[in-house]
Short mmCIF file of N, CA and C in Angstrom, two decimals:
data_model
loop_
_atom_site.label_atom_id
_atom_site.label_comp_id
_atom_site.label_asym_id
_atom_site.label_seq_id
_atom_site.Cartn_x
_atom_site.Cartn_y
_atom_site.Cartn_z
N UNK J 1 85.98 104.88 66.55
CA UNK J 1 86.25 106.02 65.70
C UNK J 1 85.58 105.79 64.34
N UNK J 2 85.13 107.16 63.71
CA UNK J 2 84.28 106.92 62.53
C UNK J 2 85.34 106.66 61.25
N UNK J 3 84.77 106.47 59.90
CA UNK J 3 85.63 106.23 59.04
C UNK J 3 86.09 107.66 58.64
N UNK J 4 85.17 109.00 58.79
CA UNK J 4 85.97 110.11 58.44
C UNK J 4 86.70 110.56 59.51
N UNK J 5 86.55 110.29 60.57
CA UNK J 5 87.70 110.48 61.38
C UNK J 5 89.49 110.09 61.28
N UNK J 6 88.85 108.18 60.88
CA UNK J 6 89.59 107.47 60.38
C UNK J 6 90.84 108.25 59.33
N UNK J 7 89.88 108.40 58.29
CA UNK J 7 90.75 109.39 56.92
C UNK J 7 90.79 110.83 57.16
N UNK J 8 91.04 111.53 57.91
CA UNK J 8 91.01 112.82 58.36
C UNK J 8 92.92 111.95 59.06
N UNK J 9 93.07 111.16 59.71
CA UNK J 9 94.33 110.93 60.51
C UNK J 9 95.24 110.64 59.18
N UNK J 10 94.80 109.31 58.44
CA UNK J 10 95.37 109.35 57.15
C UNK J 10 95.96 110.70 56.23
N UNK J 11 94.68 111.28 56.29
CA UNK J 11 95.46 112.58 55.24
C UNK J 11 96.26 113.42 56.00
N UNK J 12 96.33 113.30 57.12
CA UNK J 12 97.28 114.46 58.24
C UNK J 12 98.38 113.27 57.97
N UNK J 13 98.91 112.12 58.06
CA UNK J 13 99.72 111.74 58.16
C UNK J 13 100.57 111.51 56.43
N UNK J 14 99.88 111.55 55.78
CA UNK J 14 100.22 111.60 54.15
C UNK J 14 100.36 113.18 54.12
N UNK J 15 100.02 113.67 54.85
CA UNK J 15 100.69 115.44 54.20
C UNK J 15 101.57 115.03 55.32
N UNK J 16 102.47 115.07 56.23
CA UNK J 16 103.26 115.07 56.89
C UNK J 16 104.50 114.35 56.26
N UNK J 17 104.32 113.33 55.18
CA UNK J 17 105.45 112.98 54.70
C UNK J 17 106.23 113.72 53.55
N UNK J 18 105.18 114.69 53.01
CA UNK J 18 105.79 115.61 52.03
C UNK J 18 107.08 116.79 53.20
N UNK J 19 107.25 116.65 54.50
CA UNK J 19 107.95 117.23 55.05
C UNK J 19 108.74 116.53 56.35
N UNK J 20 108.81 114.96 55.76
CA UNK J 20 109.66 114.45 56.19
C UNK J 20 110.20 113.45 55.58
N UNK J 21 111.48 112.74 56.05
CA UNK J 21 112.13 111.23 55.10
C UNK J 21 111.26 109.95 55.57
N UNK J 22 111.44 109.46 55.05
CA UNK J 22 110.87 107.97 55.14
C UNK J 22 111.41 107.41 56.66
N UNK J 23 112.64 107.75 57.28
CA UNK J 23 112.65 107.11 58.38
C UNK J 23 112.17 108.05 59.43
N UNK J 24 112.00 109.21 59.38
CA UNK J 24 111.24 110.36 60.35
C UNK J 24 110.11 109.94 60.38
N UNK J 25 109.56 109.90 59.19
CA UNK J 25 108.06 109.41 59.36
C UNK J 25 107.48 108.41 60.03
N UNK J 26 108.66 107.48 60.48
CA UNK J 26 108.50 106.50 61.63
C UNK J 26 107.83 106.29 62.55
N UNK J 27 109.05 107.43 63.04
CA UNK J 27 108.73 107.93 64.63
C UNK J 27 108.13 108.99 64.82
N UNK J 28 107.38 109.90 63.44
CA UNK J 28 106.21 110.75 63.15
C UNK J 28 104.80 110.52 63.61
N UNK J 29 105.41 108.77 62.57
CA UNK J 29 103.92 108.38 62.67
C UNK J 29 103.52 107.79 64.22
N UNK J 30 104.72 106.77 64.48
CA UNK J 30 104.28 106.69 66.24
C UNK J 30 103.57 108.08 66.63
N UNK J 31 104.47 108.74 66.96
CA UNK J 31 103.96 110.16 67.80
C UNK J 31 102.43 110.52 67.30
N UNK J 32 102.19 110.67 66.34
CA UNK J 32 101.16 111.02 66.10
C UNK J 32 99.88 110.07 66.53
N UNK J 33 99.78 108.91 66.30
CA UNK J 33 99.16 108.12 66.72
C UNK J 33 99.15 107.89 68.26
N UNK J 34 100.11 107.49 69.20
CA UNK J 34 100.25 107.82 70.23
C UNK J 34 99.35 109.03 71.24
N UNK J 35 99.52 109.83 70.13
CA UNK J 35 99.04 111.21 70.72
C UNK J 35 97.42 111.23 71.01
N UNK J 36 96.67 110.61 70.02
CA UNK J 36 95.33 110.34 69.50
C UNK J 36 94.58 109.36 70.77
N UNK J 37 93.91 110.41 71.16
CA UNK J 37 92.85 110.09 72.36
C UNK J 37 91.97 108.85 71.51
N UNK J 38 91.43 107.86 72.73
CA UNK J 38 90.64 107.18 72.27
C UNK J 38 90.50 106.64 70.78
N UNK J 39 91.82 106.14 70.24
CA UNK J 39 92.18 105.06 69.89
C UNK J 39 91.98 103.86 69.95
N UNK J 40 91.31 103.17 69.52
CA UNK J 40 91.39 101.88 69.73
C UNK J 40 92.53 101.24 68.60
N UNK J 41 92.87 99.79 68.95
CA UNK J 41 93.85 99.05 68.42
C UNK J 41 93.20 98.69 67.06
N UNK J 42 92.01 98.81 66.96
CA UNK J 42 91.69 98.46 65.42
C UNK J 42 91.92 100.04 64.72
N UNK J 43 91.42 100.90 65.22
CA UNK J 43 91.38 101.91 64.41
C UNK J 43 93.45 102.07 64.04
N UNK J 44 94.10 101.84 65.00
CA UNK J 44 95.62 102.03 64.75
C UNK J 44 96.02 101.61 63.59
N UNK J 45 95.30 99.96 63.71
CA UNK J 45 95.82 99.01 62.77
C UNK J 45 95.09 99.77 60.87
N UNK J 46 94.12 100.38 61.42
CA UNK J 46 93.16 100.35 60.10
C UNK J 46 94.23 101.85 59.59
N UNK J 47 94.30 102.55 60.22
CA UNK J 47 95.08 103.88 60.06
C UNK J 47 96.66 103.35 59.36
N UNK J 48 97.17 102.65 60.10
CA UNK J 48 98.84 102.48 59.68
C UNK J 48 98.55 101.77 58.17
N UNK J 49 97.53 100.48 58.49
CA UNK J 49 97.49 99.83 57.44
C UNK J 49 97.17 100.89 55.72
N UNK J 50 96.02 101.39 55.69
CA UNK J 50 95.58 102.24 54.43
C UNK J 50 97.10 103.64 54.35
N UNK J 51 97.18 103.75 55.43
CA UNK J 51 98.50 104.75 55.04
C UNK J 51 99.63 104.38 54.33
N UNK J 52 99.86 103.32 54.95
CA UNK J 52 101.17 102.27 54.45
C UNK J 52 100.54 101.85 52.65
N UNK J 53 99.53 101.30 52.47
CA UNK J 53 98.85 101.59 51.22
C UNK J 53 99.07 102.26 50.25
N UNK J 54 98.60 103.24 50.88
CA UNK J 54 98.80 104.76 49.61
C UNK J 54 99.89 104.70 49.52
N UNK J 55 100.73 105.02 50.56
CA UNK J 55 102.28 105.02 49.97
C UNK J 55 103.49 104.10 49.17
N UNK J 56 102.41 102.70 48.83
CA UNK J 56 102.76 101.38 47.89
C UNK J 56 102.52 102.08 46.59
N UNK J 57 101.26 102.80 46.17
CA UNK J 57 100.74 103.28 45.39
C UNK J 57 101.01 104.72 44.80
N UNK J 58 101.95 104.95 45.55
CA UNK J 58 101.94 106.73 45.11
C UNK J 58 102.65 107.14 43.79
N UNK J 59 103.37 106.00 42.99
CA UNK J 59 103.81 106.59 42.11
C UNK J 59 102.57 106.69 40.63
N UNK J 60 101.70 105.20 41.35
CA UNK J 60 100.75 104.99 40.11
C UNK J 60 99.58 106.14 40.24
N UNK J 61 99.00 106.70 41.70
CA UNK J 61 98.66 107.69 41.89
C UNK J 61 99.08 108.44 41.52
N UNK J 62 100.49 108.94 41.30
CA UNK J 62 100.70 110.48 40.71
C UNK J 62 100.60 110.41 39.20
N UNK J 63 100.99 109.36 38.66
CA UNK J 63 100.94 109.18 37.43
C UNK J 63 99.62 109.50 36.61
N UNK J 64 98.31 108.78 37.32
CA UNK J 64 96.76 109.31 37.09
C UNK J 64 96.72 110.51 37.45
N UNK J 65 96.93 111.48 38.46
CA UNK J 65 96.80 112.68 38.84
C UNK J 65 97.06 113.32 37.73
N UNK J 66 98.44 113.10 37.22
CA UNK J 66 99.25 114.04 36.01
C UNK J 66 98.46 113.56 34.84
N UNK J 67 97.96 112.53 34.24
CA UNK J 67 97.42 112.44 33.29
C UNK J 67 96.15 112.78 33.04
N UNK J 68 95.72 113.11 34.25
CA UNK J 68 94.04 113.23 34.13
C UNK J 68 93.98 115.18 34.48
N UNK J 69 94.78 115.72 35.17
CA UNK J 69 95.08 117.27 35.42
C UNK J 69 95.77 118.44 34.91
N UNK J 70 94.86 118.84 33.42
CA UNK J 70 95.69 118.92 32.33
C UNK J 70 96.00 120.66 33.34
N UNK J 71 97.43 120.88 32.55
CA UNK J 71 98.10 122.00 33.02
C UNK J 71 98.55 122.03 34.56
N UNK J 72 98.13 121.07 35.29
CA UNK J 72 98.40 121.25 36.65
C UNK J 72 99.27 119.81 37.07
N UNK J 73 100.44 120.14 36.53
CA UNK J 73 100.98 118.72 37.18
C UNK J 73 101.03 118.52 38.90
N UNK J 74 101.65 117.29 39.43
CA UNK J 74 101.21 116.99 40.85
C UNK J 74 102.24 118.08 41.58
N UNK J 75 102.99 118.60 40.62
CA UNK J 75 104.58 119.30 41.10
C UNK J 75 104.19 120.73 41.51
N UNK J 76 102.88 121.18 40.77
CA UNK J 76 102.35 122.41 40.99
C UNK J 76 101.31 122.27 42.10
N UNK J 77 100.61 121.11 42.50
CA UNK J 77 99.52 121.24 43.48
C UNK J 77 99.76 122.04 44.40
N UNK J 78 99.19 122.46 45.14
CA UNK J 78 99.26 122.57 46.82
C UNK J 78 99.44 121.36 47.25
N UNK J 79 100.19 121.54 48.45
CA UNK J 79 100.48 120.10 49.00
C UNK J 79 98.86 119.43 49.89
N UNK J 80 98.50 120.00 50.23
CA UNK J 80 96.55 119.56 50.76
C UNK J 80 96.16 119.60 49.66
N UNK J 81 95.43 119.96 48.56
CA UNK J 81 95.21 119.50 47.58
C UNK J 81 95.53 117.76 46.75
N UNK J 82 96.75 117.70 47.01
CA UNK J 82 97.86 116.81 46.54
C UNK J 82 97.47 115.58 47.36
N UNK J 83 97.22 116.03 48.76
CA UNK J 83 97.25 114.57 49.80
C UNK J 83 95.83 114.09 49.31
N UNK J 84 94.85 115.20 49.61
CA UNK J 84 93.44 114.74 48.94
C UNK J 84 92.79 114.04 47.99
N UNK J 85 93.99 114.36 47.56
CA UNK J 85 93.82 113.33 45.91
C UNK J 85 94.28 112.24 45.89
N UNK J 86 95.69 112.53 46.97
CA UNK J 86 96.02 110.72 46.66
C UNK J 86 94.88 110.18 47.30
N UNK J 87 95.00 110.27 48.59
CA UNK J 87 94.08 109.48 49.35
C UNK J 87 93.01 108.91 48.14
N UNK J 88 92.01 109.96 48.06
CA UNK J 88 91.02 109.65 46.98
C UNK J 88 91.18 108.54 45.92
N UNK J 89 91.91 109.17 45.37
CA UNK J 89 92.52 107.92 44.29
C UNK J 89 92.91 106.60 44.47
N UNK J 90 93.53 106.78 45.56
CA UNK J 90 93.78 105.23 46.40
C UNK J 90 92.32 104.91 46.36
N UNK J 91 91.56 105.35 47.06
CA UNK J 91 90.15 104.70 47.54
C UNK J 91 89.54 104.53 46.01
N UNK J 92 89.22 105.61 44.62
CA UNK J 92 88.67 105.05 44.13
C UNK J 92 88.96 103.73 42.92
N UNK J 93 90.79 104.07 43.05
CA UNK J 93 91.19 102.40 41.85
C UNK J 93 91.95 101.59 42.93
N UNK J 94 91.97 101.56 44.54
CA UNK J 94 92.56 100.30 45.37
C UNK J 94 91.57 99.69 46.68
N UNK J 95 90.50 100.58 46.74
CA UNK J 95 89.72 100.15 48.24
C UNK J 95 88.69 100.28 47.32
N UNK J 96 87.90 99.04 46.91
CA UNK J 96 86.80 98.46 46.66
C UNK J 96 85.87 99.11 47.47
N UNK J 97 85.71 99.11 48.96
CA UNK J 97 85.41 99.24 49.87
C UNK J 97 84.33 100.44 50.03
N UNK J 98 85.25 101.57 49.68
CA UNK J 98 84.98 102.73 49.83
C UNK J 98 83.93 103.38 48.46
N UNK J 99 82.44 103.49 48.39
CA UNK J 99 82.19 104.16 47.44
C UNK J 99 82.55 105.13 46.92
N UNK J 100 82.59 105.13 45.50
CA UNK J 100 82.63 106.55 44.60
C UNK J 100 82.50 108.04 45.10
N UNK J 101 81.47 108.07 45.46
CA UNK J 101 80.49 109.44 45.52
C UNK J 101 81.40 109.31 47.12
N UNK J 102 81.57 108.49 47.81
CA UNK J 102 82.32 108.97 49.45
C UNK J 102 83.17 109.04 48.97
N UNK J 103 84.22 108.48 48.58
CA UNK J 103 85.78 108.81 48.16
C UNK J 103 85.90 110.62 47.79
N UNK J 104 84.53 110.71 47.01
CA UNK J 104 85.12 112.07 46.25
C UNK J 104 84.76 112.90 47.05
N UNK J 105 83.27 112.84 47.81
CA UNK J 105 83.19 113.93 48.77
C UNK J 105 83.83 114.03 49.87
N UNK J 106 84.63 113.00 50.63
CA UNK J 106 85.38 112.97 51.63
C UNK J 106 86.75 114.07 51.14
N UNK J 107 87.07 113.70 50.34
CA UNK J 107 88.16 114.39 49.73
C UNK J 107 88.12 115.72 49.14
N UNK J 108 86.77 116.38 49.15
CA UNK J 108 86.39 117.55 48.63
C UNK J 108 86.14 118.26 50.23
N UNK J 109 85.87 117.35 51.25
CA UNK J 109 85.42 118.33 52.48
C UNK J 109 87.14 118.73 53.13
N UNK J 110 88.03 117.47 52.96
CA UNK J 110 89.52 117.53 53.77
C UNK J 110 89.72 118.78 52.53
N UNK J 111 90.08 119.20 51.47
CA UNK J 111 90.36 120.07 50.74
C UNK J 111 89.65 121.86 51.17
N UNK J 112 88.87 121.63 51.29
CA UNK J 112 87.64 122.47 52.25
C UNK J 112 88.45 122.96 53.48
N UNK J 113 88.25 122.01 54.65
CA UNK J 113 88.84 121.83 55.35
C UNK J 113 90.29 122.76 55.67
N UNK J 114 90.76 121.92 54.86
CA UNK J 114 92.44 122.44 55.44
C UNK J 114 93.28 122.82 54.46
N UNK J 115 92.60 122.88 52.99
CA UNK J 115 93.22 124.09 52.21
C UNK J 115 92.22 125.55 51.72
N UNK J 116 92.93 125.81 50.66
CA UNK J 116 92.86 127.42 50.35
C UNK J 116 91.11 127.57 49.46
N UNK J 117 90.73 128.15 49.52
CA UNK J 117 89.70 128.68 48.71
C UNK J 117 88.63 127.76 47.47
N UNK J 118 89.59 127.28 47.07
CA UNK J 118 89.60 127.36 45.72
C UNK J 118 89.93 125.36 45.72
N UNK J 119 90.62 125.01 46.83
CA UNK J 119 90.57 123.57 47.04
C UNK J 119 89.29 122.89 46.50
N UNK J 120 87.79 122.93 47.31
CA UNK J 120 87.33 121.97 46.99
C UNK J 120 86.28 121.41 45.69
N UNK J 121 86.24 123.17 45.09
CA UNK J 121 85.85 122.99 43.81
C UNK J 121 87.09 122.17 42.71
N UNK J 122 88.52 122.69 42.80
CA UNK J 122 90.05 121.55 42.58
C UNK J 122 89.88 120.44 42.23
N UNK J 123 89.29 119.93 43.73
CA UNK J 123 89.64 117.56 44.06
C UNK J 123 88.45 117.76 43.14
N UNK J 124 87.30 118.16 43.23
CA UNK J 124 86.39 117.82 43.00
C UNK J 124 86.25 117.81 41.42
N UNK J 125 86.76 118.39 41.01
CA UNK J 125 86.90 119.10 39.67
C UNK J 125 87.91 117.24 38.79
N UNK J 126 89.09 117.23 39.41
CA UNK J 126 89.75 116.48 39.19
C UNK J 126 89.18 114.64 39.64
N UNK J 127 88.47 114.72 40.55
CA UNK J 127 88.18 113.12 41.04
C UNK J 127 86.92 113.55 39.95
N UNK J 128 85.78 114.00 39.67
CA UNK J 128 85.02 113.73 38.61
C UNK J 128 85.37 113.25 37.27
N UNK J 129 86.58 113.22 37.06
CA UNK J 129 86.77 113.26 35.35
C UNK J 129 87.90 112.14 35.56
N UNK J 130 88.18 111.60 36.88
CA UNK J 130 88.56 110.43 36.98
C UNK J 130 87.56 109.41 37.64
N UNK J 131 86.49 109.53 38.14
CA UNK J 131 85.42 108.84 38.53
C UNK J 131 84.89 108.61 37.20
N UNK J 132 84.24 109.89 36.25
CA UNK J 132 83.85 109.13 34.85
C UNK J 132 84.55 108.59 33.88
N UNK J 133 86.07 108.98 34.01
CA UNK J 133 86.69 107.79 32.84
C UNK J 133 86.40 106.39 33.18
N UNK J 134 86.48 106.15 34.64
CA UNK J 134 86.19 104.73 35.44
C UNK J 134 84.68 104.21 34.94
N UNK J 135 83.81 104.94 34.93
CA UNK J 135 82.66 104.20 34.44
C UNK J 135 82.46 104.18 32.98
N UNK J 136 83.49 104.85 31.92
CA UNK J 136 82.85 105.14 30.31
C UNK J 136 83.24 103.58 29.91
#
């Protein structure tokens, strides 16, 4: 499985917790994974692992979101909007890994993707002016 495939499962499973508890999401996340053709055991491990991640991180993530998104706190996002960003944000101040310019466009196409109109000009709008505070 590719890496945007990879983070395409991630952000379906990080918007899924905005509509469930922490112990649903359990047996959410089994099911969901479960469900997922051609799986391999690394991609499981790589999926649970970065998910489990973000969600170590989500308060320091929202905290940058709100400070860097003037007038739009995280409380007003759209919830796809919202996942897009964490994700993102995770990748661009916790996964070394993941370049800049991919972090933000990955997160500008899932916004695209599977929200409203007006989404991917949004992430994009918002991961730029947190991508350049990172380099000033």
């Amino acid at each position: 499985m590719r890496r945007r495939e990879q983070r395409e499962h991630i952000f379906k499973l990080l918007f899924m917790t905005e509509f469930n508890t922490e112990n649903e999401m359990k047996e959410q996340q089994e099911i969901y994974l479960d469900d997922l053709e051609e799986l391999t055991d690394k991609d499981r491990i790589y999926i649970q692992e970065k998910y489990a991640h973000v969600l170590e991180h989500i308060e320091e993530i929202d905290a940058r979101l709100n400070e860097t998104s003037h007038g739009w706190r995280t409380g007003r996002m759209s919830r796809v909007d919202l996942t897009a960003l964490r994700l993102a944000v995770y990748e661009l101040e916790y996964d070394k890994d993941v370049p800049t310019g991919v972090a933000i466009n990955e997160a500008v196409e899932l916004a695209k993707k599977f929200g409203g109109e007006t989404s991917g000009s949004f992430v994009n709008g918002i991961l730029g002016k947190i991508a350049k505070a990172e380099n000033v």
